[in-house]
Amino acid sequence: MISMRFSLLGTVEVSADGQALGGAPRHRAMLAYLLLNAGSTVSTDRLIEAMWGPTPPETAKAQVQASVMAIRRMLRAAQAENIVQTRPAGYAAVTEPGQVDVHEFRRLAAGDRDEIRQALGLWRGQALADVQADFVPAIRALLEEQRLTALERLAELELEAGRYAVLLDELAAEVADHPLRERLRGQYVLALHRSGRQAEALAAARDYRTTLAEQQGLDPGREFAAVEEAVLRDDRPSVVSFLPYDVPDFAGREAELERLAMLPDGVSVVAIDGMAGIGKTTLAVHAGHLLAERFPDGALFVDLQAHTAGLDPVDPGDALEILLRQVGVPAERIPPGTSERAALWRAELSGLRALAVIDNAADTQHVRPLLPGGSGSMVLITSRHRLTDLDGAHAISVDVLSERDAVELFNSVVGPRAQAEPAAVVEVLRLCGFLPLAVRIAAARLRHRPRWTVDYLAARLRDQSRRLTELATAERGVAAAFALSYEHLSPDHRRMFRLLGLHPGQDIDAYAAAALADLTVTRAESLLEDLLDAHMLIQQEPGRYTFHDLQRDHARSAAGLQEQDDSRNAALTRLFTFYTHVMGMAALKHPDTALPIPHEPAPGLEIPPLSDRADAAAWLDAELPVLLAVGAYAAEHGWPGHVFFLSTTLFPFLEERGRRGAALTLHLQALSAVRRAADLRSEGRTLADLARTHHAMGNVAQAVQYAHEAITTCRAAGDPEGEAVGHHYLGHSLERQGDLHDAQDHYQQALERFHAADNRVGRGVLLTDLGSIYGQLGKPDLARDYLEQAQRINHEIGSPTGLWNTQLALGNLHSDQGEHDAARRAFLHAYAISRDLGPHLQAETLNALGAAAHAMSDHNQALIDHDAALAMATEFDDPHEAAHGHLGLARARHALGHTALARTHAQAALLLLEELGHPAADAARALL
């Protein structure tokens, strides 16, 4: 699922999975206003006032409509078009929690220290920085006041907790920007003073007094005066530190550091876990230096070497000796046994406030003897495994860096020349998977190669086969770090890890993993969960498992080296058979396909339960990206039967979800594969699917060409049902071109072949199409007879698409006979059915409703229906229904005397209809 983010606290940005979607400033301003009022319906008049104030231009309403359409087009690229919705009273932004930074800021700002700091971290500069509209100045000022109030509340809480150092940098910048904000200045003075910087604190206080007197002729209030009197306090004790070097170019990890800084007294154990190369040690050491002031009796360190190349893990007893020596215990007092040393360690810590960083632990048993007995001291543990058995520990799982933090790290290592190629820097970071170790190695290589550009480095990393080789130096490498984690796994876990590297999709569930590895689902899930705990896998959604990109490369490389060709092919065949088998089950829940599903049971496979159409749709929604990836891989690497099956069965689901482009790509992949395999029958049916897809996309000429090829190929293959489908789609395209007699002939040929094959779904479809054709040819009685036959068949087989199609055809027949009330009733029935069948059928039905309303002289209702159809067709890229939406709006506007708007819609309709080669272009031309 694509992660959407709307950012208003800075420049107005819309991003999908971290990638900005762009958009014109006016469109982003309107989207910002809708997002500020998310969940509420905003009328067009209110939008106009917000954008232009009391003197809007004459075209304001049209500009609003155009902006909303542009916003939806932008969102459609991220499959998020449903976020901006059209409602009877206006428009509404419907967002999920956490998607809009303003609302997330307000929610977090009402919380505790951690949440307030997260809230402030959402700000990227001046709110609404790059958009202009009448509403912007007032909202910007309100948001800035809310930000400052939150900052002052955070400063108060930090001062109460004794965390002075973390405040100083951010308060200094804010005081400079807001020199007369007394509470903020007082908190800054207090933070300086409690950090032992009395002279600077007094200077800051004097500066405020002088500035206030010069600019406002006032003296500070009593609260500030009390702060001035408190600036002379005792010095803090010095801390003995054994912590390693704290890298000066440390970047990011604000959330983790804040969680550590805000831990309440009494938390004695913190377990930091994460995958190899994620920066656990760097984070723990940096945090140790920051927290050292809270632990005056020392900052200790020991490396347990659980994942250090060429070295054995440090025994807990030996680690205890190191720690005891660091707290000053003489060698002669340290007992020989681990249990006795652990008891002495706890006794020594009982009277101290010390911090210990215990790095690179193997598991819970490795660190249990090293834990303190009381709550005065704190232990920070790092491990590649989740230490789930460490009761009472505060767990922090470290993820990859954000793009912003990764850019900061990369640029700090490389220096100024990186800033000259920002786009290339981001590509390098993406290819590094934002993994800190990979980022550091890539940056270090670039820094030591002055002739290289960032783009050249990116080009080297684009080669997936050598990426891990590129991310290595003489002393460290990403592959080496992964290899250590891999070697610590059991044989069964290593095999599962390798096989997962073969999977073409981005993620996998336990059922598919079981098929891949030829295991039970229970065993597969157990292995997956263990790999998750070992940070060899990632889980972004419950029940689904994926890799970090670089770990995927490592798994794929391991599979290539350690699995034989036969083993790899067998695993992938099991996996692809699983997907096609379950896809076939899902397709059987969708009774609207004219051709029988070539579905056969797959012995030995455990499959997810799909009891009804809703279960099938839920499984498909979760697996759709994977199925498309499997189809592409199967087509390219010699599984033509599997890609053909997916191509044939996926189309109805892709149609419902507005994914016609994906369907077209899959059909073309299948066509290439079956042609290479010389499978004439599959080729004919794939050609028919291509005809259907091109017809649905408005590419009528291509649809006609593919339909002719399908008929010829299916006839040569001895496949009369496939031939029937080709005739059906050819009839559709000819009907759209206005060639009704030829369309009737092809429909009749299709019907005869479906009848001979006893294909009731196909008969229901063709009887409806012939009824529609006879209605257009002025033969209403014959049309009604065919439609009634179709209605009976569709009821018997339970085909919702067939019932919708028949109701739409009946409505059109009533309209042709001047029976407009009956037509509208039929269209309303069709619309009720279409709501479960996808946006394209809804748009077509709404246009039919609008035409009926126009015929009944209810032009305002026609505007509502056609406008809704146009919005839906625009969102889901349906040029045919968009054209008819514009044409219907042109007719309604013309009838209402809105000449200029009528011409605008007629021009838009004509442009689309001419591109489609549709005969209705003449009707649009007549309105100009």
XYZ file of C-alpha atoms in Angstrom, residues 340-686:
347
model
C 30.175 -14.198 41.735
C 31.290 -11.459 39.328
C 27.636 -10.685 38.464
C 26.806 -10.371 42.181
C 29.770 -8.037 42.750
C 28.767 -5.973 39.688
C 25.256 -5.495 41.057
C 26.643 -4.603 44.478
C 29.035 -2.014 43.037
C 26.282 -0.401 40.965
C 23.841 -0.285 43.868
C 25.446 2.874 45.253
C 26.217 4.485 41.896
C 24.490 6.385 39.100
C 26.407 5.031 36.118
C 25.677 4.420 32.435
C 26.926 1.299 30.640
C 26.788 0.656 26.900
C 26.872 -3.110 26.224
C 27.408 -3.473 22.510
C 26.896 -6.317 20.031
C 25.059 -8.876 22.164
C 24.078 -12.249 20.724
C 20.886 -12.812 22.691
C 19.246 -12.406 26.084
C 21.434 -15.024 27.801
C 24.531 -13.170 26.617
C 23.615 -10.032 28.591
C 21.508 -11.234 31.494
C 24.487 -11.491 33.937
C 25.463 -7.891 33.076
C 22.203 -6.263 34.138
C 22.133 -3.933 37.157
C 20.154 -4.878 40.230
C 18.697 -1.457 40.992
C 17.274 1.510 39.142
C 19.938 4.148 39.729
C 22.072 3.134 36.753
C 21.208 2.503 33.118
C 22.426 -0.124 30.655
C 22.134 0.431 26.878
C 22.324 -2.891 25.003
C 22.661 -3.292 21.251
C 21.863 -6.504 19.371
C 20.892 -7.705 15.912
C 18.184 -9.807 17.567
C 15.093 -8.563 19.336
C 15.703 -9.352 23.008
C 12.095 -10.315 23.621
C 12.924 -12.361 26.734
C 14.563 -9.429 28.512
C 11.712 -8.663 30.907
C 11.323 -5.040 31.955
C 13.633 -3.696 29.260
C 12.669 -0.628 27.209
C 12.974 -1.767 23.561
C 13.993 0.505 20.684
C 14.024 -1.006 17.185
C 16.137 1.076 14.823
C 14.972 1.602 11.242
C 16.752 2.997 8.191
C 17.397 6.737 7.997
C 14.851 9.145 6.629
C 15.773 10.746 3.325
C 16.513 14.069 5.030
C 18.820 12.478 7.617
C 20.536 10.309 5.021
C 21.209 13.397 2.883
C 22.673 15.154 5.929
C 24.967 12.199 6.680
C 26.065 11.785 3.055
C 26.786 15.472 2.575
C 28.679 15.743 5.870
C 31.012 12.926 4.790
C 31.452 13.951 1.139
C 31.570 17.696 1.616
C 30.370 20.603 -0.560
C 30.574 18.841 -3.937
C 27.673 16.576 -3.010
C 25.402 19.605 -2.709
C 25.866 20.355 -6.419
C 24.040 17.129 -7.399
C 21.030 16.825 -5.050
C 19.013 14.525 -7.323
C 21.947 12.151 -7.762
C 22.536 12.153 -3.997
C 18.957 11.020 -3.393
C 19.341 8.262 -6.001
C 22.531 7.020 -4.333
C 20.772 6.979 -0.974
C 17.815 5.100 -2.449
C 20.165 2.529 -3.956
C 21.775 2.225 -0.517
C 18.336 1.606 0.936
C 18.991 4.499 3.369
C 21.041 2.008 5.416
C 23.580 4.033 7.459
C 26.505 1.652 6.865
C 25.854 1.648 3.120
C 25.472 5.435 3.079
C 28.756 5.908 4.960
C 30.657 3.527 2.681
C 29.268 5.112 -0.487
C 30.052 8.590 0.807
C 33.563 7.581 1.894
C 34.328 6.077 -1.524
C 33.164 9.251 -3.224
C 35.141 11.489 -0.860
C 38.364 9.629 -1.648
C 37.783 9.688 -5.414
C 37.856 13.351 -6.401
C 37.305 12.548 -10.107
C 34.017 10.789 -9.430
C 30.722 12.619 -9.563
C 27.735 11.614 -7.475
C 25.924 10.601 -10.662
C 28.823 8.330 -11.614
C 28.619 6.647 -8.208
C 24.861 6.208 -8.701
C 25.475 4.585 -12.094
C 27.815 2.044 -10.490
C 25.242 1.248 -7.811
C 22.418 0.803 -10.327
C 23.939 -2.497 -11.414
C 22.140 -4.805 -9.010
C 24.565 -7.678 -9.592
C 27.532 -5.666 -8.255
C 25.842 -3.313 -5.788
C 26.967 -5.143 -2.662
C 30.508 -5.326 -4.075
C 30.483 -1.550 -4.569
C 29.383 -1.001 -0.950
C 32.614 -2.229 0.580
C 36.009 -0.868 1.635
C 39.170 -2.618 2.767
C 37.912 -2.898 6.368
C 34.131 -3.115 6.157
C 31.290 -3.887 3.807
C 27.552 -4.302 3.723
C 27.773 -7.847 2.345
C 30.228 -8.838 5.074
C 27.905 -7.481 7.757
C 24.950 -9.376 6.280
C 27.032 -12.547 5.941
C 27.779 -12.579 9.672
C 24.063 -12.386 10.467
C 23.324 -15.083 7.882
C 25.945 -17.492 9.246
C 24.440 -17.222 12.740
C 21.152 -18.672 11.430
C 20.192 -22.346 11.585
C 20.236 -24.337 8.302
C 16.434 -24.167 8.007
C 16.421 -20.409 8.528
C 19.230 -19.934 6.007
C 17.319 -21.967 3.404
C 14.142 -19.929 3.907
C 16.149 -16.697 3.682
C 17.761 -17.827 0.395
C 14.512 -18.934 -1.189
C 12.782 -15.702 -0.256
C 15.460 -13.957 -2.310
C 14.064 -15.714 -5.414
C 10.580 -14.235 -4.939
C 9.857 -11.606 -7.644
C 7.400 -9.655 -5.463
C 8.061 -7.067 -2.798
C 6.515 -9.031 0.065
C 5.106 -12.442 0.921
C 2.745 -14.103 3.374
C 3.144 -17.402 5.209
C 1.023 -19.350 2.707
C 3.142 -18.325 -0.270
C 6.372 -18.843 1.703
C 5.180 -22.339 2.601
C 4.677 -23.122 -1.101
C 8.053 -21.621 -1.994
C 9.921 -23.701 0.599
C 7.690 -26.796 0.394
C 6.747 -26.579 4.097
C 3.601 -26.449 6.157
C 2.201 -22.971 6.752
C 2.810 -23.334 10.491
C 6.498 -24.139 9.983
C 6.934 -21.422 7.364
C 5.397 -18.794 9.623
C 7.638 -19.854 12.504
C 10.743 -19.432 10.331
C 9.525 -16.076 9.021
C 8.904 -14.777 12.542
C 12.368 -15.921 13.645
C 13.940 -14.128 10.670
C 11.919 -11.055 11.621
C 13.277 -11.180 15.181
C 16.784 -11.554 13.770
C 16.207 -8.453 11.598
C 16.769 -10.465 8.450
C 13.232 -9.546 7.361
C 10.986 -6.508 7.803
C 7.276 -6.418 8.530
C 5.381 -3.367 7.306
C 1.924 -4.947 7.558
C 0.735 -7.725 9.861
C 1.205 -11.125 8.283
C 3.390 -9.894 5.416
C 7.169 -10.077 5.263
C 9.678 -8.233 3.107
C 13.380 -7.457 2.803
C 15.438 -4.348 3.055
C 16.525 -3.840 -0.573
C 20.167 -4.645 0.116
C 19.264 -7.729 2.129
C 17.169 -8.843 -0.841
C 20.299 -8.557 -3.003
C 22.205 -10.607 -0.427
C 19.477 -13.275 -0.278
C 19.330 -13.473 -4.071
C 23.118 -13.811 -4.220
C 23.072 -16.537 -1.562
C 20.386 -18.421 -3.495
C 22.450 -18.192 -6.676
C 25.536 -19.582 -4.925
C 23.991 -22.220 -2.657
C 20.870 -23.462 -4.476
C 21.137 -25.653 -7.578
C 19.264 -24.635 -10.749
C 16.762 -27.462 -10.301
C 16.097 -26.432 -6.723
C 15.527 -22.780 -7.681
C 13.213 -23.706 -10.569
C 11.230 -26.132 -8.427
C 10.786 -23.525 -5.701
C 9.578 -20.889 -8.144
C 7.264 -23.355 -9.879
C 5.676 -24.204 -6.518
C 5.314 -20.493 -5.775
C 3.805 -19.596 -9.155
C 1.475 -22.591 -9.010
C 0.311 -21.424 -5.583
C -0.493 -17.945 -6.900
C -2.299 -19.186 -10.007
C -4.227 -21.737 -7.968
C -5.472 -19.162 -5.454
C -6.074 -16.662 -8.262
C -8.232 -19.280 -9.952
C -10.209 -19.750 -6.750
C -10.663 -15.987 -6.489
C -11.801 -15.800 -10.123
C -14.414 -18.483 -9.496
C -15.981 -16.098 -6.950
C -16.364 -13.582 -9.800
C -19.001 -15.165 -12.081
C -18.815 -12.609 -14.887
C -16.109 -13.976 -17.154
C -17.362 -15.395 -20.444
C -14.616 -18.030 -20.655
C -14.324 -20.866 -18.121
C -11.471 -20.515 -15.631
C -8.763 -23.084 -16.489
C -8.589 -24.031 -12.823
C -7.145 -27.272 -11.569
C -6.479 -28.335 -7.971
C -2.913 -28.094 -6.745
C -2.232 -31.144 -4.523
C -0.293 -30.532 -1.320
C -0.687 -26.758 -1.265
C -2.135 -25.082 1.801
C -4.222 -22.137 0.662
C -5.887 -19.203 2.409
C -9.646 -19.536 2.946
C -11.671 -17.722 0.285
C -15.291 -18.360 1.224
C -16.915 -15.599 -0.812
C -16.314 -12.705 -3.196
C -15.319 -10.378 -0.329
C -12.587 -12.795 0.803
C -11.371 -13.094 -2.782
C -11.260 -9.319 -3.185
C -9.377 -8.872 0.111
C -6.773 -11.471 -0.885
C -6.393 -9.880 -4.292
C -5.994 -6.350 -2.898
C -3.179 -7.593 -0.663
C -1.473 -9.632 -3.381
C -2.084 -7.533 -6.516
C 1.405 -5.918 -6.701
C 2.941 -9.351 -6.107
C 0.796 -11.005 -8.801
C 1.819 -8.373 -11.345
C 5.482 -8.873 -10.448
C 5.078 -12.665 -10.694
C 3.446 -12.259 -14.103
C 6.313 -10.137 -15.399
C 8.942 -12.553 -14.055
C 7.121 -15.643 -15.312
C 6.806 -14.125 -18.785
C 10.497 -13.304 -18.976
C 11.920 -16.497 -17.457
C 9.998 -19.368 -19.022
C 6.692 -19.902 -17.222
C 4.281 -18.999 -20.081
C 1.347 -20.984 -18.703
C 1.450 -19.146 -15.405
C 1.613 -15.652 -16.905
C -1.173 -16.520 -19.356
C -3.350 -17.720 -16.505
C -2.728 -14.547 -14.481
C -3.337 -12.364 -17.537
C -6.676 -14.064 -18.225
C -8.006 -14.149 -14.669
C -6.749 -10.823 -13.316
C -8.415 -8.553 -15.881
C -11.886 -8.268 -14.223
C -10.274 -7.337 -10.906
C -7.928 -4.812 -12.513
C -10.908 -3.325 -14.379
C -12.832 -2.875 -11.133
C -9.852 -1.095 -9.592
C -9.197 1.254 -12.506
C -5.881 -0.487 -13.358
C -6.347 -0.851 -17.124
C -2.762 0.164 -17.819
C -1.511 -2.668 -15.602
C -3.854 -5.075 -17.403
C -2.511 -3.981 -20.787
C 1.095 -4.514 -19.660
C 0.273 -7.969 -18.296
C -1.528 -8.996 -21.496
C 1.452 -7.913 -23.620
C 3.838 -9.845 -21.360
C 1.623 -12.916 -21.678
C 1.414 -12.530 -25.471
C 5.201 -12.522 -25.819
C 5.518 -15.550 -23.546
C 2.886 -17.729 -25.233
C 4.190 -16.835 -28.675
C 7.679 -17.953 -27.651
C 6.084 -21.172 -26.393
C 4.110 -21.592 -29.685
C 0.886 -21.954 -27.673
C -1.657 -20.936 -30.330
C -4.760 -21.341 -28.150
C -3.359 -19.142 -25.362
C -2.164 -16.624 -27.966
C -5.683 -16.300 -29.392
C -7.271 -15.726 -26.012
C -4.604 -13.216 -25.018
